[in-house]
Coordinates of C-alpha atoms in Angstrom, one line a residue:
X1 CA 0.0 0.0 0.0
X2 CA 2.7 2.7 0.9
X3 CA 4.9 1.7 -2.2
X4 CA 1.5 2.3 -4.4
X5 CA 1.1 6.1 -2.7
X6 CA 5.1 6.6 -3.2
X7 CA 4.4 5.8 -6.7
X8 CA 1.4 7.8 -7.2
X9 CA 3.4 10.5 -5.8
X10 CA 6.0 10.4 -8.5
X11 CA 3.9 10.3 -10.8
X12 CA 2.4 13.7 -10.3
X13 CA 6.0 15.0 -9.4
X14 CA 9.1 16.1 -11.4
X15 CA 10.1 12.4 -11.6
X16 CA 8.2 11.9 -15.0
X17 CA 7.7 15.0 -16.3
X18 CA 10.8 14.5 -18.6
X19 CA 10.6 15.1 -22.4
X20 CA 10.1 12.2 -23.7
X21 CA 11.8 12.7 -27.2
X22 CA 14.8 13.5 -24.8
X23 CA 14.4 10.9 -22.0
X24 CA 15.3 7.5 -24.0
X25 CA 18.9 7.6 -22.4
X26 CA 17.8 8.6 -19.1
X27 CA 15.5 5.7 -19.2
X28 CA 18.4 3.1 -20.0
X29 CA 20.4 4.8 -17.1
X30 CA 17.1 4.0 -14.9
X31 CA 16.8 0.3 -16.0
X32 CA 20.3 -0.3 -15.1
X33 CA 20.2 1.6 -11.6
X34 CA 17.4 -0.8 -11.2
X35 CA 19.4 -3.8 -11.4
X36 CA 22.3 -2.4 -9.8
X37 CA 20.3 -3.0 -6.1
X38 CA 19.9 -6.6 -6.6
X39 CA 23.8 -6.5 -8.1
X40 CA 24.7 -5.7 -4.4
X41 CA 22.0 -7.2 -1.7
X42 CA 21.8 -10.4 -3.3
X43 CA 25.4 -11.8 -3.7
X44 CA 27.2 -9.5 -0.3
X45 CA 24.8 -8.7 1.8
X46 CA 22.4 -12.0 1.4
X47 CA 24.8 -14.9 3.0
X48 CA 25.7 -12.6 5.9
X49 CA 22.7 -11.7 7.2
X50 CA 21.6 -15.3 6.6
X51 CA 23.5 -16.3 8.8
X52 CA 22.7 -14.4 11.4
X53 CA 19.8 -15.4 13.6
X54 CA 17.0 -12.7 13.3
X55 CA 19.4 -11.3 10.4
X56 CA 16.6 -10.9 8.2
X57 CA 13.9 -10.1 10.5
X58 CA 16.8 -7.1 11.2
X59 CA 16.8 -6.4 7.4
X60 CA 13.1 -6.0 6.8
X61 CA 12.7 -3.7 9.5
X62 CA 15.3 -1.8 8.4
X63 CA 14.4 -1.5 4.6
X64 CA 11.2 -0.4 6.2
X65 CA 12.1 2.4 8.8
X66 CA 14.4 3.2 5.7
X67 CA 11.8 3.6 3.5
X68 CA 9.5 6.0 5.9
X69 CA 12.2 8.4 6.5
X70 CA 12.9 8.4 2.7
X71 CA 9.7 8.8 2.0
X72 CA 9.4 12.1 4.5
X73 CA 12.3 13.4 2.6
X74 CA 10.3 13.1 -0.8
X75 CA 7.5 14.9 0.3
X76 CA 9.8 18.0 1.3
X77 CA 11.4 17.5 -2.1
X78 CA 8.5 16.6 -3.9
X79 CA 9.7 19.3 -6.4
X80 CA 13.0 19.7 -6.3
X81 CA 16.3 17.8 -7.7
X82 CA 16.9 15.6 -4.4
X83 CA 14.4 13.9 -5.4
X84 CA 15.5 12.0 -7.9
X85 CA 19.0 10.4 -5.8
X86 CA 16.0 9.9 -2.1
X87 CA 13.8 8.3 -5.1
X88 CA 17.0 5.4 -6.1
X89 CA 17.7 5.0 -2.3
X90 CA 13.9 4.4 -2.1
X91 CA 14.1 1.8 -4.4
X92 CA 17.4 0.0 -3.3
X93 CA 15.5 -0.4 0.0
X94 CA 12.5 -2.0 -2.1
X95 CA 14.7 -4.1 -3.4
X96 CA 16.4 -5.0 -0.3
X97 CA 13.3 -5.7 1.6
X98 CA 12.0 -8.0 -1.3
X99 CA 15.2 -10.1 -1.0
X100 CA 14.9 -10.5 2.8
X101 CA 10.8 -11.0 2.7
X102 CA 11.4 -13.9 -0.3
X103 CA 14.2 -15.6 2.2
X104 CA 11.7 -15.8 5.3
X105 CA 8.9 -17.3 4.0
X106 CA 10.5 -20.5 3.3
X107 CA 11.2 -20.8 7.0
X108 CA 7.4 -19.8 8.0
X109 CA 6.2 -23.1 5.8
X110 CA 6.6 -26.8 6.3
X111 CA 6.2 -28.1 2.8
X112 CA 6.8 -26.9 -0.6
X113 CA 3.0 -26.7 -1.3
X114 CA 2.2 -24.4 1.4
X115 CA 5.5 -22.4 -0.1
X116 CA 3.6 -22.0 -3.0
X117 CA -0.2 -20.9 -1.3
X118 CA 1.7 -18.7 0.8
X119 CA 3.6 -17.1 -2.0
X120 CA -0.1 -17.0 -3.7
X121 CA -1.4 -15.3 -0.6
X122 CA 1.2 -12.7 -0.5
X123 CA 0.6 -11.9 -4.1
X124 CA -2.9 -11.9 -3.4
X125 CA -2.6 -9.3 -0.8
X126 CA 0.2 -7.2 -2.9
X127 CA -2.2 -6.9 -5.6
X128 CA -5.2 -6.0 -3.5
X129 CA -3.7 -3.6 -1.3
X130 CA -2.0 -2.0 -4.0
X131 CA -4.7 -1.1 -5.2
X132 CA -6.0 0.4 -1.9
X133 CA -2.8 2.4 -1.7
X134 CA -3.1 3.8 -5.0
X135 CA -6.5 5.1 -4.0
X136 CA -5.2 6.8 -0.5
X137 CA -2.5 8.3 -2.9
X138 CA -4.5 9.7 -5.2
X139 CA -7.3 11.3 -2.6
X140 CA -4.0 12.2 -0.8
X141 CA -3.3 13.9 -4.0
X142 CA -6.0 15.9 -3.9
X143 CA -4.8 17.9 -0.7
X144 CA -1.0 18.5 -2.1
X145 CA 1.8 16.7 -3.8
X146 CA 3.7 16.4 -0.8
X147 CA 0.9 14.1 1.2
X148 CA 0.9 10.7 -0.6
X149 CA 4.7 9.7 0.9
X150 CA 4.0 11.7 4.0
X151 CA 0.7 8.9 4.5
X152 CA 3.2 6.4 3.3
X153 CA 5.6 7.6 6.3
X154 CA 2.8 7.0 8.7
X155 CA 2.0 3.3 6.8
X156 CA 5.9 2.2 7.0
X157 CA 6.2 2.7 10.6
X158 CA 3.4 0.6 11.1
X159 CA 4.7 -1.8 9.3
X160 CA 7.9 -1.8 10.9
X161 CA 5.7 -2.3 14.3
X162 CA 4.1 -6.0 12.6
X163 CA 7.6 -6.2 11.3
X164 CA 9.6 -6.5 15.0
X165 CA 7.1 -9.3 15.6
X166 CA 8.4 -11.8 13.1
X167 CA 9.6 -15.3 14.1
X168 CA 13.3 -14.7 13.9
X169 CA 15.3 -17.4 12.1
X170 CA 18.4 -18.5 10.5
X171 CA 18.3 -19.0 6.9
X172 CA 21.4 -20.8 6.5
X173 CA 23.6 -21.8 9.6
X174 CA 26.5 -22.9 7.5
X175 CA 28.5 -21.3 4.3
X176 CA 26.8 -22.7 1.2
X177 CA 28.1 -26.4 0.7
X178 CA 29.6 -27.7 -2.6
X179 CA 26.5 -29.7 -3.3
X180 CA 24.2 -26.4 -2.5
X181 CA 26.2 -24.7 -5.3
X182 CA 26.0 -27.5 -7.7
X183 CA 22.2 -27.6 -7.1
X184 CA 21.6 -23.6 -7.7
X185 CA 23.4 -24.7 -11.4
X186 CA 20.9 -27.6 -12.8
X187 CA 19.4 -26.8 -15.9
X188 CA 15.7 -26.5 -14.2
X189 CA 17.1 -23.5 -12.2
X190 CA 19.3 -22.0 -14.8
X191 CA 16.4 -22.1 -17.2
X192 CA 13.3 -21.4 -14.7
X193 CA 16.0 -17.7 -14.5
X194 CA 16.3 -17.3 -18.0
X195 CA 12.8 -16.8 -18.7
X196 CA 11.9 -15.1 -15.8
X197 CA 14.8 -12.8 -16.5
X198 CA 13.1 -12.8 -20.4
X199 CA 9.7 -12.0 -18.9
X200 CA 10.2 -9.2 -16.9
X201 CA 12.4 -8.0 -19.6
X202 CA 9.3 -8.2 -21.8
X203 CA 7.1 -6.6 -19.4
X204 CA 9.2 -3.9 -18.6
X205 CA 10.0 -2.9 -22.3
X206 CA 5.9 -2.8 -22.8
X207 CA 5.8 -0.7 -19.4
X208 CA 7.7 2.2 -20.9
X209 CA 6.2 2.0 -24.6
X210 CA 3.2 2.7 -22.8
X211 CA 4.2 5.2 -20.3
X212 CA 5.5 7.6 -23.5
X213 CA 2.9 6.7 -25.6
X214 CA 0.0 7.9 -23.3
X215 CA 3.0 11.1 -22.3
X216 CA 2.3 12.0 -25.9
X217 CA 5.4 13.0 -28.0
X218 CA 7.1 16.3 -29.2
X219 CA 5.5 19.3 -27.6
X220 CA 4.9 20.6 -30.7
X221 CA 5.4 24.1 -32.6
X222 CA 6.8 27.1 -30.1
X223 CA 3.9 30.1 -30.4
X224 CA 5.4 32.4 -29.2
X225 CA 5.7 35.6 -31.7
X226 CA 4.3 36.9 -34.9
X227 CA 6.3 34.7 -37.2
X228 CA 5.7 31.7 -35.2
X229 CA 2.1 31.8 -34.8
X230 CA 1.5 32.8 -38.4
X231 CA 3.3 30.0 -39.6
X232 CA 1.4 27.2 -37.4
X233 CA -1.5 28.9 -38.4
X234 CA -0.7 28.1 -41.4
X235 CA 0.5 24.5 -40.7
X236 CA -2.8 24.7 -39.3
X237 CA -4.9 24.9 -42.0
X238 CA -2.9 22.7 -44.2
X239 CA -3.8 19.9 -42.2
X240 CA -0.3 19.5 -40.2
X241 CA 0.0 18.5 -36.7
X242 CA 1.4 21.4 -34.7
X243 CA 0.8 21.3 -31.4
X244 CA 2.6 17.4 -31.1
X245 CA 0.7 14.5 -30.1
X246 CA -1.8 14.2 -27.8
X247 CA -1.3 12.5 -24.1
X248 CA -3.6 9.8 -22.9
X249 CA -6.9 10.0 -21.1
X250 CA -6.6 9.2 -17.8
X251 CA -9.1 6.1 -18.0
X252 CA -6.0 4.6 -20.3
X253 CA -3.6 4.6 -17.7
X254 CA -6.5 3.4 -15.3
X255 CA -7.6 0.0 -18.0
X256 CA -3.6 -0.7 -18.0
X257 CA -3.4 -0.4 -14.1
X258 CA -6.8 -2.7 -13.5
X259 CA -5.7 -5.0 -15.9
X260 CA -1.9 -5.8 -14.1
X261 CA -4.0 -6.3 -11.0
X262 CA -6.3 -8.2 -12.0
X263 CA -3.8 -10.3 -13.9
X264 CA -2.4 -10.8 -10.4
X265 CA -5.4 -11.5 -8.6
X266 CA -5.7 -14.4 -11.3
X267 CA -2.3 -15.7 -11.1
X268 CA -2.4 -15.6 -7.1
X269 CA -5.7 -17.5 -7.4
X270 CA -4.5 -20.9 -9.9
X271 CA -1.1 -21.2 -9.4
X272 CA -1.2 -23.1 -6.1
X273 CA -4.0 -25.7 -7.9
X274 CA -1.4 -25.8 -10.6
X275 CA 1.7 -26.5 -8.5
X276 CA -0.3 -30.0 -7.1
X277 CA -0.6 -31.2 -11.0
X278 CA 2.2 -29.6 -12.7
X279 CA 6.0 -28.5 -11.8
X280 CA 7.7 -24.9 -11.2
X281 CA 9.6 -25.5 -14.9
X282 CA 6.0 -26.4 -16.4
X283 CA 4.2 -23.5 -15.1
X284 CA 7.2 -20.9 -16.0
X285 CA 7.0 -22.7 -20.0
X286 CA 3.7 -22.2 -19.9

């Protein structure tokens, strides 16, 4: 819910109001700053808080608190240029907290079929409340630009208060055996990565086609002065698009947002009565 009313906060901020004829570098900068999180957490900071007992439990709580004082400093710099490096930090935390949430659950379960429901669950509940949070963000919108992170401030800390509460475990007691390593390279794994690693590709390349599509393109002719004018006016009359393409209606951006969470909804709902007939690798091909 609070990463939904961050989001809905940067979208009415600075962060995307980038011309979008000039932002296709800027936009391969931001995929790779994307990765670059995952790039660090995973392979250094991963095995040592693993083994640590409560290591994780530490790390979600953290990435949390993190994220509500991050978010506090967005809304003071809601407009401003410090938004942009609070807005990365934001989402190294994200990313962070994702790693360290994915490691718990295992130890919460007793079987791999209640790994998968619960996974189900959580996506369930991501994809619901997401929702919810998008709507607090956007009546928080209504008040200022500055209130969706600072109701996102308030919904971290709360969630750092369920967070303290978790069952603290060790992930792994011991450094990762020879065996353990030989097992994260079988070709089930290797190739279960590979298309995941295709499909987000895939659904993050449509993300941003979209995003400057409904932006709308070139501004368009400058009016400014006699000249100027007379000559769109002209451009005008001949038919010729001057003023630059169009942005989306809002409903657009609305269909495209209902349709990822219903999509989600769906997927949280069949793939724990697929996992009892089918396998991980089958579900991924399909």
């Amino acid at each position: 819910m609070c990463d939904a009313m961050v989001a809905v906060a940067l979208a009415g901020s600075i962060f995307f109001s980038i011309d979008p004829s000039a932002a296709r570098w800027r936009v391969a900068l931001y995929l790779v700053l994307t990765i670059a999180p995952f790039a660090v957490v995973t392979p250094l900071i991963g095995p040592a808080v693993d083994r640590i007992r409560g290591g994780r439990r530490l790390m979600i709580v953290f990435t949390v608190m993190g994220r509500a004082v991050l978010a506090y400093l967005m809304s003071v710099h809601i407009d401003g240029l410090l938004l942009f490096p609070e807005a990365f930090g934001f989402l190294v935390l994200q990313k962070g907290y994702s790693v360290a949430k994915s490691a718990v659950v295992p130890e919460l379960v007793r079987t791999e079929g209640e790994l998968v429901e619960a996974n189900s669950k959580l996506a369930l509940l991501s994809a619901v409340s997401s929702m919810i949070g998008a709507g607090i963000g956007g009546l928080a919108l209504l008040v200022g630009h500055e209130w969706p992170p600072r109701v996102a401030c308030v919904g971290f800390v709360v969630t750092a208060l369920f967070a303290i509460g978790l069952k603290a475990v060790t992930v792994a007691e011991e450094p990762l055996a020879a065996g353990e390593r030989a097992d994260l390279r079988r070709h089930g794994i290797l190739y279960g990565a590979v298309a995941i690693a295709m499909l987000r590709a895939t659904v993050g390349f449509v993300s941003f086609l979209l995003a400057f599509a409904f932006r709308g393109g070139e501004e368009g002719v400058a009016l400014e002065g006699v000249g100027r004018a007379g000559g769109a006016a002209v451009g005008l009359a001949r038919g010729e698009n001057v003023f630059g393409p169009p942005g989306a209606p809002a409903w657009h951006f609305g269909a495209v947002l209902a349709g990822a969470g219903l999509g989600a909804l769906v997927g949280a709902v069949v793939a724990p009565r697929l996992r009892r007939r089918v396998t991980e690798e089958q579900i991924i091909s399909g």
